[in-house]
CSV table of C-alpha atoms in Angstrom, one decimal:
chain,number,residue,atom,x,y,z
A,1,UNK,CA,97.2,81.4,84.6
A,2,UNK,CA,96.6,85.3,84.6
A,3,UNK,CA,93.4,84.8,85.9
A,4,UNK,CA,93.7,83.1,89.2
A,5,UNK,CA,92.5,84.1,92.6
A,6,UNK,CA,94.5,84.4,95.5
A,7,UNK,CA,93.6,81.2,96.9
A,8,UNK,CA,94.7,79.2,93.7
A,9,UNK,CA,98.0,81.3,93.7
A,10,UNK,CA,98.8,79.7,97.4
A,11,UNK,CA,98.1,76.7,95.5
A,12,UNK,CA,100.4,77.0,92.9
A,13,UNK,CA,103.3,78.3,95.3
A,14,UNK,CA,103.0,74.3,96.6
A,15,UNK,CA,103.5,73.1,93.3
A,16,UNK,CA,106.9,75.0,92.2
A,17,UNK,CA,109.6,72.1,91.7
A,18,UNK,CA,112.8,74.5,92.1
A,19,UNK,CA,112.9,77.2,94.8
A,20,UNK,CA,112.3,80.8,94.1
A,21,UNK,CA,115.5,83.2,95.3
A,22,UNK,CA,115.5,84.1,98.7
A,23,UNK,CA,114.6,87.8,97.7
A,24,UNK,CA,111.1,86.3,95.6
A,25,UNK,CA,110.1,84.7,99.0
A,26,UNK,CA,110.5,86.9,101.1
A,27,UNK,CA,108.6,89.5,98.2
A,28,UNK,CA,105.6,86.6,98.5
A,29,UNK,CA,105.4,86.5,102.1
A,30,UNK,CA,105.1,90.1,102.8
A,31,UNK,CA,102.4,90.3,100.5
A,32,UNK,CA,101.0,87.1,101.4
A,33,UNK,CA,101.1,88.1,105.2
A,34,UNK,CA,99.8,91.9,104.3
A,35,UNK,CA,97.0,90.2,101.9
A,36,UNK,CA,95.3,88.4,105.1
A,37,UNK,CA,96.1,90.4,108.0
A,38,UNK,CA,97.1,93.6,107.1
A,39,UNK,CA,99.6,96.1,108.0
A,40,UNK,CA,102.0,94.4,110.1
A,41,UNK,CA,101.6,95.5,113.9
A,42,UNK,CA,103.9,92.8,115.3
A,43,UNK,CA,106.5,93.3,117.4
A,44,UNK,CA,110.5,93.4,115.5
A,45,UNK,CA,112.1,90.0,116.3
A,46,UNK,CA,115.6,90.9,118.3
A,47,UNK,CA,118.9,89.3,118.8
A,48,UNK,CA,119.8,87.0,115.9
A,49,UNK,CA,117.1,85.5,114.6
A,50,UNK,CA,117.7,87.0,110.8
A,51,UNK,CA,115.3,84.7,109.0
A,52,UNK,CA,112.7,86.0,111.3
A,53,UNK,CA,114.0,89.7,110.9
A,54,UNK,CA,114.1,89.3,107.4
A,55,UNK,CA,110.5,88.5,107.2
A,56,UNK,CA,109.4,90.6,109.6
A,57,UNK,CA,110.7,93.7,107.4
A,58,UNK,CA,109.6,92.0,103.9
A,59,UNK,CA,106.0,92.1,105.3
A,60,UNK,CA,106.6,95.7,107.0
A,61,UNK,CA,107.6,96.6,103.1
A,62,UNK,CA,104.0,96.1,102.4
A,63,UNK,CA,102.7,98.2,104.8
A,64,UNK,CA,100.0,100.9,103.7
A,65,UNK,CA,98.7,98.2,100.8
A,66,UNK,CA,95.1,97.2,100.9
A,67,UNK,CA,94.6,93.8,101.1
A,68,UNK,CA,93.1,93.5,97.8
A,69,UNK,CA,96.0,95.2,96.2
A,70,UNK,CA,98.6,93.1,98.3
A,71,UNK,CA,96.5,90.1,97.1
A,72,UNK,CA,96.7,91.2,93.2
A,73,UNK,CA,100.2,91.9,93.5
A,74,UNK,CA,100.6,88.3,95.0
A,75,UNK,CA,98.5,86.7,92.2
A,76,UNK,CA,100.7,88.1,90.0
A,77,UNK,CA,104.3,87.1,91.2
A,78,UNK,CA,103.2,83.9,91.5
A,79,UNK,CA,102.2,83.9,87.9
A,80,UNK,CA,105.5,85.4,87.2
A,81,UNK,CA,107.3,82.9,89.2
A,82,UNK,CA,105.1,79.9,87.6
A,83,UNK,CA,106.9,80.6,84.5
A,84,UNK,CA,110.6,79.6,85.9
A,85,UNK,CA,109.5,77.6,89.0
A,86,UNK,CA,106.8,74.9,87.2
């Protein structure tokens, strides 16, 4: 599966039957958020919203990656994940 594109690694993120750890999602949403927009310019969530925090500072994580790289990087958790999460 080494060779897919980023689009068919979204794909394959739909098809894992058991859930990756909280710490591999937040990982693939920070580089999935940095892969199409970019360096995260968004304001920090306050008060208590954690979840929202949380991803807020995986995708600030990514900041300073190129889109293609966050993209490559993406493509390839999601191969590593396939392996387990399939």
């Amino acid at each position: 599966m080494s060779s897919n594109t980023f689009e068919e690694a979204v794909a394959a993120t739909k098809k894992f039957t058991s859930k990756p750890s909280n710490e591999e999602l937040l990982k693939l949403y920070g580089l999935y958020k940095q892969a199409t927009e970019g360096d995260n310019e968004t304001e920090r969530p306050g008060g208590f919203d954690f979840k929202a925090a949380a991803k807020y500072n995986a995708w600030m994580n990514m900041k300073g990656k190129s889109k293609e790289e966050a993209a490559d990087q993406y493509v390839q958790l999601v191969d590593q994940l396939s392996k387990t999460h399939t």
